[in-house]
Amino acid sequence: MGRFITEWKKSHGAGELRIENAGQTAVLMGWVDAVRNHGGTIFIDLRDRFGVAQVVFDGASLGEADMEVAGGLRQEYVVAVRGTVRKRAGKPNPKLATGEVEVVTTELELFNKSLPMPFQVADEVDAREETRLKYRFLDLRRPPLRKAMILRSEAARLAREYFASQGFVEFDTPILTKSTPEGARDYLVPSRVNPGTFFALPQSPQLFKQLLQVSGYERYYQICRCFRDEDLRSDRQPEFTQIDLEMSFVDPDDVMTVADGMIASMFAGLRNVEVPLPIPRITYDQAMARFGVDNPDVRFGMELIDLTDLAKTSGFQVFSSVAGEGGVVTGMVASGGAAFSRKEVDALTEFVKTYGAGGLAWTKRADGKFTGPLAKFVDEALEKALLGDAGMKDGDLALFVADRDASVARTAAGRLRGHLGNKLSLVNPDKFGFIWVTDFPMFERDEETGKLVAMHHPFTSPNSEDLDLLSTDPLKVKTRAYDIVINGQEVGGGSIRIHDRKVQSLVFEALGIGEEEAGRKFGFLLEALSYGAPPHGGLAFGFDRLVSILVGTDSIRDVIAFPKTTRAACLMTEAPSQVDTEQLAELGIGLIEK
RNA sequence: GGGGUGGUAGUUAAGCUGGUUAUAACGCCGGCCUGUCACGCCGGAGGCCGCGGGUUCGAGUCCCGUCCACCCCGCCA
């Protein structure tokens, strides 16, 4: 006993044994995946990182004492076995990659026992996510998570190889940095040495990567952690990983081309999918008109139909009033949607209402006739639009949203399009839809304050032909910004930055940020721009989202080893937690009751 | 901040309109079994029905509050 590890090293991955290994002596180490005890003969499935293999214990090969130990094995005990690989004495198991062979044991060691498991280590989860997160270290034993983690590691490796091949320099930028009140809420870290002051964890290395361009490195990249203290979703974590890059002397096409190459390398290497390059590009305005959203799922059609002009003369009051007041009427023809029950259509109405739409106007086409609430308002022009341009046929359903606020109408219709794409199974799950969305507006109006705010960030370069609009009609200003969208998910975004101190001042002016305030918040960047800043721009990929698309899962929690809940807590470590009053006192921090 | 869904043995679920002792499967414990592979068979243990109030003769079930998880809106430059 005790010769395992010191003398007999692990010789094979359990999941890697094949018929070619028959006759070899093997030392396997791993976890007991299943026990099948037949009294005289005991089988276990031994699992390690590579998969499972059947191990046999019987009195003919194994001593009496070891047989006793074998009989006591339970799920998730950690064992080492030494024995001979052989063609199975019984029937092969076609369900297993190792199904033709088994290991007949001559030595056995029990390294460790396990308490009964909170849930089974199996492909299919039947445990609630709450339980899985509490025992994340056990959940990570499950093959789907193991595969996701290994794929994630491979994706990072491919990214590093790609950027190295393109002449990029990898940097580490600070985790303890300066709070920037623009944008998302910061996670704050108190400074003990400087009482009353705080670091912030970075929302992104944005300013640092721009400074590295001023420093002359020309091509920077980093795979880095970013932090945002905002409310969470299935595709948002308080800390997340970004593939961040920045380049000098480039225009948008240069950055998108480099990004295209990285995406192509990952999809080829990890999914064996050839991405046709270049990835198509559409402008923000086109995306909003055709899809209603700036992150369109281009795996299916069903593009939006704008009825605003027709609606002006419509007998339908809602349409004509909205169209007359500068609003938008838009919608789509859902092929086969006439089969929806009244209840289903009502649910669609509720769906668009969550996006602020007042309701849903709809009509079905059956037996050459229109039915439904909108039917009696289908005049000649609308009929032509539906049957002609939109190609509506018997069995189809046309749905429209009208709103005085164009973005509400478009967003509601766009989200409905995505919802119906899934409901009507228009999306082939094995297909990927790649698209760039470019020329985003520089500003949008904040609903609450009525002030202009930067849509991307205030360092985004306006299109050169729009510079004059900065002072005259800022909402019309478009930027040299671009987002990459895969399967309707924004997986990356970036822009060419402002490298001209004067242009930067114009932007701050439009945002209502005075020189004094700008200096206080971004002084070091503005100063840097004054010392020979090259034209530059870059991009950041949401690495977790990208990996979740490559893995084929809906939740980024499935590709993060130790994720947090939607209340930004870790159920395993029970972070965040209270701290001692001494610790707070040392930092000069007192708590107030809320 | 707002809306929705869920929380019942270790785990996943069932428990209809309130009514005897709260079911089942897997897991766990004991026994049998030399070819199974989610082994099988026999027997057994295991429950503050998330938590706190209320209504009622009686609450897992109805009402109010609260906590936790998930999904969505707002938010996330």
XYZ file of C-alpha atoms (C1' of nucleotides) in Angstrom:
671
model
C 0.000 0.000 0.000
C 0.964 3.570 -0.431
C 2.961 2.943 -3.601
C 0.465 4.960 -5.613
C 1.710 8.464 -6.447
C 5.186 7.910 -4.959
C 5.979 5.002 -7.247
C 3.054 4.360 -9.597
C 2.117 7.527 -11.406
C -1.113 7.968 -13.261
C -0.472 6.352 -16.639
C -3.611 6.976 -18.706
C -6.587 9.292 -18.753
C -9.566 7.101 -17.920
C -11.557 8.483 -20.832
C -8.693 7.916 -23.224
C -8.399 4.135 -22.995
C -9.009 2.349 -26.292
C -8.772 -1.186 -27.609
C -5.179 -0.385 -28.717
C -4.237 -0.176 -25.033
C -5.272 -3.780 -24.416
C -2.514 -5.720 -22.679
C -0.913 -2.637 -21.118
C -0.535 -2.095 -17.403
C -2.492 0.987 -16.422
C -2.605 3.172 -13.337
C -5.815 5.191 -13.196
C -6.704 7.809 -10.620
C -9.996 9.569 -10.314
C -13.511 9.586 -8.929
C -16.051 6.781 -8.639
C -18.768 7.743 -11.097
C -20.973 4.674 -10.523
C -20.799 1.399 -8.607
C -22.296 -1.885 -9.812
C -21.756 -4.475 -7.116
C -22.630 -8.057 -8.063
C -21.211 -9.620 -4.937
C -18.378 -11.659 -6.381
C -17.602 -9.095 -9.067
C -17.684 -5.349 -8.620
C -17.673 -2.847 -11.461
C -17.043 0.833 -11.092
C -16.987 3.616 -13.640
C -13.868 5.595 -12.847
C -14.027 9.218 -13.989
C -11.284 11.769 -14.478
C -10.851 14.887 -16.601
C -10.836 12.799 -19.754
C -13.976 10.731 -19.257
C -14.912 7.391 -17.711
C -13.635 3.835 -17.963
C -14.959 0.602 -16.487
C -12.820 -0.906 -13.763
C -13.364 -4.493 -12.595
C -12.681 -5.913 -9.159
C -12.925 -9.671 -8.615
C -11.538 -12.173 -6.168
C -9.413 -13.808 -8.850
C -7.204 -10.728 -9.386
C -7.611 -8.771 -6.167
C -6.750 -9.758 -2.607
C -9.401 -10.274 0.037
C -8.602 -7.050 1.917
C -8.790 -4.967 -1.258
C -12.066 -6.670 -2.263
C -13.417 -5.500 1.085
C -12.353 -1.918 0.250
C -13.853 -2.218 -3.240
C -17.154 -3.304 -1.733
C -17.249 -0.122 0.325
C -16.765 2.238 -2.631
C -19.464 4.840 -3.139
C -20.109 7.647 -5.576
C -17.393 10.292 -5.735
C -14.852 8.423 -3.621
C -11.362 9.160 -4.897
C -9.403 6.063 -5.854
C -6.300 4.782 -7.582
C -6.239 1.419 -9.341
C -3.446 -0.506 -10.996
C -4.251 -3.301 -13.360
C -4.342 -4.557 -16.896
C -6.279 -3.085 -19.774
C -8.128 -5.794 -21.645
C -10.881 -6.319 -24.168
C -14.073 -6.552 -22.176
C -14.956 -10.013 -20.974
C -18.642 -9.086 -21.264
C -20.429 -7.146 -23.983
C -18.903 -3.855 -25.160
C -20.810 -0.706 -24.231
C -21.355 1.363 -27.386
C -22.442 4.359 -25.319
C -18.931 4.858 -23.966
C -15.850 5.950 -25.893
C -13.972 3.470 -23.695
C -16.721 0.864 -24.093
C -14.590 -1.843 -25.675
C -12.125 -2.126 -22.809
C -11.951 -2.493 -19.047
C -9.221 -2.475 -16.450
C -8.884 -5.582 -14.275
C -7.525 -4.414 -10.959
C -4.642 -5.949 -9.058
C -4.069 -3.037 -6.641
C -6.538 -0.573 -5.215
C -6.118 2.454 -3.003
C -8.849 4.581 -1.532
C -7.477 8.133 -1.355
C -10.577 9.739 0.085
C -14.246 9.229 0.805
C -17.081 11.568 -0.053
C -20.206 12.575 1.767
C -23.403 11.697 -0.085
C -23.648 14.149 -2.970
C -26.147 17.037 -3.000
C -26.727 16.154 -6.654
C -25.495 13.644 -9.190
C -22.457 14.258 -11.342
C -24.229 13.744 -14.641
C -24.663 15.395 -18.014
C -28.222 16.412 -17.279
C -28.713 18.613 -14.263
C -31.776 18.078 -12.181
C -30.567 20.223 -9.291
C -31.791 23.764 -8.896
C -29.243 26.428 -9.832
C -29.205 27.661 -6.242
C -27.929 24.253 -5.130
C -25.474 24.007 -7.968
C -23.994 27.425 -7.158
C -23.622 26.602 -3.479
C -21.666 23.472 -4.421
C -20.016 24.966 -7.486
C -16.889 22.822 -6.971
C -19.090 19.758 -7.463
C -21.065 21.265 -10.315
C -17.764 21.831 -12.102
C -17.211 18.040 -12.081
C -20.148 17.634 -14.425
C -19.083 16.962 -18.029
C -20.950 19.907 -19.622
C -19.255 22.394 -17.317
C -15.920 20.662 -17.652
C -16.191 20.942 -21.437
C -17.211 24.601 -21.202
C -14.250 25.443 -18.955
C -11.793 23.674 -21.233
C -13.285 25.362 -24.302
C -12.963 28.708 -22.555
C -9.301 28.028 -21.894
C -8.789 27.103 -25.546
C -10.566 30.279 -26.685
C -8.220 32.410 -24.586
C -5.243 30.528 -25.970
C -6.406 31.113 -29.566
C -6.921 34.811 -28.857
C -3.389 35.144 -27.465
C -1.900 33.272 -30.399
C -3.851 35.396 -32.847
C -2.922 38.741 -31.337
C 0.710 37.707 -30.976
C 0.730 36.778 -34.672
C -0.646 40.236 -35.482
C 2.095 42.062 -33.591
C 0.088 43.027 -30.509
C 1.762 43.659 -27.147
C 0.049 42.273 -24.059
C -0.256 44.616 -21.081
C -1.613 44.495 -17.544
C -3.448 47.633 -16.539
C -4.316 48.530 -12.938
C -7.148 46.916 -11.027
C -6.998 49.624 -8.377
C -7.788 52.728 -10.351
C -9.735 55.949 -10.365
C -13.479 56.250 -10.030
C -15.156 57.693 -13.096
C -18.682 58.807 -12.294
C -19.728 58.571 -15.953
C -21.328 55.330 -17.004
C -21.922 52.377 -14.731
C -21.615 52.456 -10.959
C -18.141 51.639 -9.694
C -17.082 49.077 -7.145
C -15.129 51.120 -4.606
C -12.098 50.042 -2.601
C -11.125 52.152 0.413
C -7.520 53.214 0.813
C -6.198 52.663 4.338
C -3.072 54.700 3.714
C -5.092 57.653 2.441
C -8.122 57.724 4.737
C -11.333 58.961 3.199
C -10.239 58.194 -0.343
C -11.231 55.329 -2.603
C -9.983 53.401 -5.539
C -12.448 52.065 -8.062
C -12.258 48.722 -9.811
C -12.105 49.313 -13.570
C -15.288 49.173 -15.645
C -12.874 48.718 -18.526
C -9.230 49.646 -19.173
C -10.477 52.279 -21.627
C -8.323 55.210 -20.561
C -5.203 53.129 -20.027
C -5.321 51.545 -23.424
C -5.665 54.952 -25.019
C -2.701 56.188 -22.984
C -0.661 53.225 -24.234
C -1.283 54.511 -27.768
C 0.046 57.902 -26.729
C 3.016 55.971 -25.306
C 3.637 54.599 -28.762
C 2.962 50.845 -28.481
C 0.675 50.939 -31.546
C -0.956 47.572 -30.896
C -2.140 46.666 -27.390
C -4.280 43.804 -26.156
C -5.230 42.274 -22.845
C -7.608 39.635 -21.520
C -8.802 41.412 -18.436
C -11.424 41.494 -15.722
C -13.888 44.385 -15.611
C -16.326 45.357 -12.870
C -19.695 47.090 -12.940
C -21.982 47.524 -9.972
C -25.273 47.363 -11.848
C -28.295 45.083 -11.805
C -27.680 41.724 -13.438
C -29.140 39.494 -16.140
C -28.465 36.090 -17.612
C -25.829 37.721 -19.829
C -24.395 40.125 -17.230
C -22.139 39.503 -14.242
C -20.724 42.102 -11.833
C -17.246 41.005 -12.852
C -16.675 39.803 -16.355
C -13.833 39.203 -18.753
C -13.055 41.284 -21.749
C -10.660 40.815 -24.663
C -9.501 44.370 -24.982
C -7.484 45.836 -27.847
C -6.380 49.201 -29.157
C -4.443 50.204 -32.272
C -2.782 53.337 -33.604
C -2.979 54.808 -37.126
C -6.179 52.949 -37.999
C -9.658 53.566 -39.310
C -12.768 51.524 -38.414
C -12.115 49.075 -41.239
C -8.664 48.202 -39.847
C -10.047 47.399 -36.399
C -12.983 45.403 -37.739
C -10.649 43.436 -40.001
C -8.431 42.469 -37.064
C -11.508 41.509 -35.043
C -12.870 39.478 -37.959
C -9.648 37.486 -37.954
C -9.900 36.666 -34.260
C -13.533 35.598 -34.553
C -12.726 33.437 -37.569
C -9.809 31.817 -35.727
C -11.973 30.920 -32.738
C -14.906 29.554 -34.709
C -12.572 27.523 -36.917
C -10.522 26.215 -34.014
C -13.318 25.485 -31.567
C -16.428 24.816 -33.652
C -14.942 23.880 -37.002
C -17.031 26.665 -38.536
C -15.647 28.755 -41.333
C -16.761 32.362 -40.874
C -17.150 34.053 -44.275
C -15.021 37.201 -44.146
C -15.416 40.059 -44.032
C -18.317 39.905 -41.594
C -21.110 42.043 -43.142
C -21.597 45.592 -41.879
C -24.733 47.684 -41.607
C -25.219 51.101 -40.094
C -27.084 51.757 -36.877
C -29.869 53.501 -38.814
C -30.235 50.501 -41.115
C -30.263 48.118 -38.172
C -32.975 50.092 -36.396
C -35.126 50.340 -39.534
C -34.730 46.713 -40.580
C -34.574 44.985 -37.185
C -35.693 47.568 -34.625
C -32.670 46.874 -32.452
C -28.949 47.575 -32.588
C -28.143 43.906 -31.933
C -30.058 42.106 -34.679
C -30.269 38.346 -34.910
C -29.525 37.827 -38.597
C -30.056 34.071 -38.560
C -33.558 34.648 -39.892
C -35.433 37.208 -41.983
C -38.848 38.573 -40.984
C -37.497 42.101 -41.268
C -39.592 45.039 -40.108
C -42.033 46.800 -42.403
C -42.377 50.534 -41.836
C -45.984 51.649 -42.260
C -45.536 55.194 -40.973
C -46.315 56.870 -44.303
C -49.330 54.659 -45.012
C -50.572 55.161 -41.491
C -50.977 58.898 -41.971
C -54.123 58.328 -44.037
C -55.295 55.238 -42.193
C -58.798 55.042 -40.798
C -57.263 53.475 -37.724
C -57.016 56.352 -35.257
C -54.009 54.986 -33.377
C -51.976 54.718 -36.584
C -52.923 58.076 -38.059
C -52.383 60.064 -34.879
C -49.013 58.490 -34.153
C -47.862 58.949 -37.747
C -49.067 62.534 -37.748
C -47.116 63.373 -34.606
C -43.734 62.217 -35.802
C -44.025 58.732 -34.378
C -43.400 55.418 -36.076
C -45.622 52.508 -37.094
C -43.629 49.355 -37.690
C -44.091 45.627 -37.533
C -43.676 42.377 -39.355
C -45.383 39.495 -41.079
C -44.966 36.287 -39.133
C -45.120 33.353 -41.476
C -47.508 30.736 -40.069
C -48.522 33.048 -37.223
C -52.234 32.779 -38.033
C -52.162 29.476 -36.158
C -51.631 31.366 -32.887
C -54.571 31.231 -30.514
C -56.160 34.372 -29.166
C -54.371 33.665 -25.912
C -51.019 33.480 -27.641
C -51.599 36.755 -29.467
C -52.629 38.351 -26.159
C -49.341 37.140 -24.699
C -47.513 38.837 -27.580
C -49.367 42.031 -26.731
C -48.210 41.754 -23.133
C -44.724 41.125 -24.436
C -44.525 44.394 -26.397
C -46.056 46.282 -23.481
C -43.014 45.440 -21.370
C -41.023 47.592 -23.797
C -43.366 50.526 -23.321
C -45.581 49.982 -26.368
C -49.273 50.734 -25.892
C -50.415 47.600 -27.661
C -50.244 45.453 -30.725
C -52.320 45.860 -33.888
C -52.706 42.602 -35.741
C -54.497 40.865 -38.547
C -54.471 37.282 -39.747
C -54.758 36.126 -43.331
C -56.906 33.077 -44.019
C -58.895 31.953 -47.065
C -57.883 35.099 -48.907
C -59.344 37.352 -46.241
C -58.040 39.486 -43.403
C -59.393 38.841 -39.919
C -58.657 40.253 -36.502
C -58.867 43.748 -35.022
C -56.844 45.461 -37.732
C -58.772 43.784 -40.589
C -61.382 46.480 -41.038
C -58.664 49.116 -41.412
C -56.812 47.280 -44.142
C -57.325 49.722 -47.006
C -56.030 49.358 -50.525
C -52.607 50.777 -49.752
C -52.101 48.620 -46.671
C -53.294 45.516 -48.501
C -50.754 46.191 -51.223
C -48.017 46.667 -48.637
C -48.875 43.457 -46.808
C -49.599 41.145 -49.721
C -47.174 42.673 -52.180
C -44.067 44.019 -50.524
C -44.233 41.922 -47.357
C -45.363 38.760 -49.142
C -48.097 37.939 -46.634
C -49.887 34.693 -47.413
C -52.717 32.600 -46.068
C -51.760 31.355 -42.616
C -49.657 34.414 -41.808
C -50.022 36.974 -39.054
C -49.131 40.649 -39.398
C -48.297 42.549 -36.217
C -47.652 46.259 -35.766
C -46.568 48.599 -33.029
C -47.289 52.305 -33.171
C -45.742 54.849 -30.867
C -45.083 58.581 -30.784
C -41.585 57.725 -29.576
C -39.913 56.149 -32.610
C -37.404 54.219 -30.508
C -40.170 52.688 -28.356
C -42.022 51.477 -31.465
C -38.852 50.115 -33.075
C -37.548 48.467 -29.916
C -40.879 46.809 -29.153
C -41.202 45.555 -32.737
C -37.554 44.481 -32.790
C -37.825 42.511 -29.547
C -41.059 40.969 -30.811
C -39.234 39.904 -33.968
C -36.610 38.153 -31.866
C -39.248 36.560 -29.656
C -41.199 35.268 -32.661
C -38.002 34.032 -34.274
C -37.663 31.613 -31.377
C -41.364 30.862 -31.014
C -41.730 30.009 -34.696
C -38.395 28.112 -34.728
C -37.034 30.349 -37.465
C -33.595 30.024 -35.917
C -31.401 27.098 -36.851
C -29.515 26.437 -33.594
C -26.468 25.148 -35.478
C -26.111 28.313 -37.519
C -24.301 31.471 -36.445
C -25.319 34.977 -37.512
C -22.492 37.536 -37.587
C -22.935 41.232 -38.268
C -21.251 44.554 -37.572
C -23.386 47.552 -36.685
C -21.609 50.853 -37.378
C -22.116 54.621 -37.278
C -23.829 54.855 -33.917
C -25.195 58.229 -32.844
C -22.830 60.242 -30.686
C -25.489 61.303 -28.180
C -28.872 60.359 -26.877
C -31.200 62.288 -24.643
C -31.468 61.267 -21.010
C -35.177 60.773 -20.296
C -34.958 61.994 -16.706
C -32.671 64.999 -16.948
C -33.335 65.951 -20.561
C -29.587 66.378 -21.019
C -27.482 64.853 -23.764
C -25.396 61.834 -22.777
C -22.783 59.951 -24.745
C -24.255 56.816 -26.275
C -20.901 55.022 -26.331
C -18.469 57.151 -24.340
C -17.294 60.755 -24.653
C -13.970 59.772 -26.287
C -15.666 58.318 -29.367
C -14.680 60.098 -32.543
C -17.523 61.704 -34.498
C -17.638 61.115 -38.240
C -15.525 63.871 -39.724
C -18.378 65.150 -41.932
C -20.553 65.545 -38.804
C -18.136 67.771 -36.859
C -20.120 70.925 -37.618
C -23.278 69.312 -36.243
C -21.668 69.045 -32.787
C -22.697 72.596 -31.992
C -25.769 72.894 -34.255
C -27.645 69.560 -34.142
C -25.744 67.141 -31.889
C -28.378 64.372 -31.966
C -27.646 63.966 -35.692
C -23.930 63.371 -35.127
C -22.835 59.867 -36.037
C -19.633 58.267 -34.827
C -16.872 55.991 -35.966
C -18.132 53.317 -33.597
C -18.930 49.687 -34.306
C -20.458 46.745 -32.461
C -20.080 43.136 -33.429
C -23.255 41.102 -32.983
C -23.468 37.309 -33.053
C -26.831 35.554 -32.914
C -28.451 38.764 -31.735
C -26.012 39.248 -28.868
C -23.615 42.166 -28.663
C -20.276 40.446 -28.149
C -18.011 43.386 -28.768
C -17.896 47.084 -29.358
C -15.440 49.827 -30.006
C -14.632 52.971 -31.850
C -12.035 55.261 -33.259
C -11.210 57.699 -30.449
C -10.831 61.413 -30.455
C -7.123 62.263 -30.637
C -7.630 66.000 -31.149
C -7.894 68.052 -27.985
C -10.140 70.608 -29.746
C -12.677 68.031 -30.902
C -12.696 66.577 -27.394
C -13.584 70.002 -26.006
C -16.484 70.327 -28.463
C -17.854 66.992 -27.308
C -17.573 67.914 -23.643
C -19.306 71.165 -24.429
C -22.226 69.360 -26.085
C -22.447 67.115 -23.026
C -22.492 70.131 -20.745
C -19.179 69.169 -19.141
C -17.122 72.290 -18.405
C -13.352 72.550 -18.725
C -12.928 72.456 -14.955
C -15.072 69.306 -14.581
C -13.419 67.631 -17.566
C -10.016 68.346 -16.093
C -10.958 66.892 -12.731
C -12.414 63.688 -14.179
C -10.214 62.959 -17.174
C -7.299 65.364 -16.690
C -4.610 62.814 -17.382
C -6.212 61.713 -20.646
C -6.734 65.277 -21.838
C -3.172 66.104 -20.945
C -1.951 63.040 -22.822
C -3.893 64.099 -25.909
C -1.839 67.283 -25.859
C 1.485 65.432 -26.157
C 1.391 63.911 -29.601
C -1.489 61.472 -29.449
C -1.663 59.356 -32.627
C -4.959 58.648 -34.334
C -6.166 55.482 -32.635
C -9.104 53.217 -31.978
C -9.947 49.818 -30.648
C -12.472 47.332 -29.474
C -13.431 45.116 -26.548
C -15.018 41.696 -26.790
C -17.201 40.358 -24.013
C -15.262 37.137 -23.576
C -17.891 35.378 -21.439
C -20.633 36.071 -23.967
C -18.422 34.969 -26.816
C -17.589 31.696 -25.061
C -21.240 31.090 -24.173
C -22.117 31.379 -27.873
C -19.289 29.000 -28.778
C -20.485 26.567 -26.101
C -24.124 27.021 -27.056
C -25.529 28.045 -23.698
C -27.906 30.889 -22.843
C -26.384 31.911 -19.546
C -22.864 33.261 -19.086
C -22.878 31.630 -15.646
C -22.322 28.362 -17.505
C -18.942 29.509 -18.803
C -17.658 31.226 -15.651
C -16.029 28.944 -13.103
C -17.316 30.773 -10.041
C -20.173 33.032 -11.072
C -22.299 35.298 -8.906
C -26.059 35.328 -8.556
C -28.327 38.029 -9.979
C -28.011 39.761 -6.615
C -24.242 39.914 -7.135
C -23.483 37.405 -4.398
C -21.435 34.220 -4.349
C -23.492 31.424 -2.773
C -20.406 29.293 -2.268
C -18.153 31.722 -0.369
C -21.077 33.807 0.909
C -19.420 36.977 -0.368
C -20.080 39.824 0.101
C -20.024 39.676 3.873
C -19.847 41.945 6.880
C -16.440 42.842 8.281
C -15.170 43.563 11.786
C -15.658 47.022 13.159
C -11.882 47.200 13.788
C -11.312 46.685 10.089
C -13.714 49.498 9.281
C -12.231 51.766 11.931
C -8.773 51.314 10.452
C -10.179 52.527 7.142
C -11.981 55.403 8.786
C -15.332 54.044 7.617
C -18.567 54.082 9.585
C -21.804 52.428 8.504
C -25.091 54.288 8.364
C -28.499 52.693 8.755
C -30.541 52.743 5.550
C -36.711 50.714 -8.298
C -40.883 47.709 -10.969
C -43.163 42.998 -12.959
C -43.191 37.564 -13.362
C -41.957 32.301 -11.943
C -40.278 29.072 -8.216
C -38.910 27.437 -2.813
C -42.302 20.373 0.110
C -36.940 14.232 2.658
C -29.830 14.834 0.780
C -31.711 15.959 -4.576
C -35.657 16.539 -8.187
C -40.635 16.659 -8.213
C -46.452 15.290 -6.954
C -49.808 16.973 -3.371
C -57.084 19.294 -7.348
C -61.659 23.161 -4.795
C -58.416 23.716 3.172
C -59.829 17.717 6.150
C -57.162 11.024 8.689
C -50.483 8.797 9.086
C -47.527 14.483 3.371
C -46.377 10.723 -1.832
C -42.755 9.055 -5.753
C -38.049 8.623 -8.096
C -32.870 9.011 -7.426
C -29.444 9.163 -3.404
C -28.380 7.115 1.745
C -28.309 2.614 5.408
C -28.786 -3.024 5.948
C -29.176 -7.804 3.303
C -28.718 -10.996 -1.327
C -26.176 -11.362 -6.009
C -19.589 -13.303 -10.712
C -20.748 -9.646 -16.441
C -23.188 -5.280 -15.154
C -22.964 -0.456 -17.290
C -28.359 4.832 -14.665
C -27.085 -3.354 -12.738
C -31.036 -6.013 -10.296
C -34.015 -7.911 -6.051
C -35.689 -7.557 -0.648
C -35.985 -4.455 3.669
C -35.186 0.356 6.267
C -34.166 5.342 7.842
C -34.978 10.185 6.435
C -39.685 16.194 6.640
C -39.782 23.301 11.279
C -43.805 21.833 3.478
C -38.035 28.843 2.953
C -39.022 32.166 7.347
C -42.652 35.361 10.369
C -47.565 36.728 11.210
C -52.909 36.145 10.216
C -57.871 33.748 8.817
C -60.090 28.949 10.362
C -62.578 23.839 14.576
C -58.501 22.576 11.163
C -53.320 25.496 6.710
C -48.162 22.405 2.594
C -52.906 24.297 0.495
C -56.184 30.767 1.687
C -54.390 36.113 3.092
C -50.320 39.689 4.499
C -45.191 40.454 5.132
C -40.225 38.847 4.457
C -35.784 36.117 2.615
C -33.453 33.332 -1.345
C -32.886 31.705 -6.651
C -34.087 32.505 -11.732
C -36.347 35.479 -15.992
C -37.779 40.365 -17.841
C -38.319 46.103 -17.709
C -35.603 50.273 -15.820
C -30.322 50.528 -15.332
C -25.713 48.686 -17.708
C -21.165 55.531 -21.293
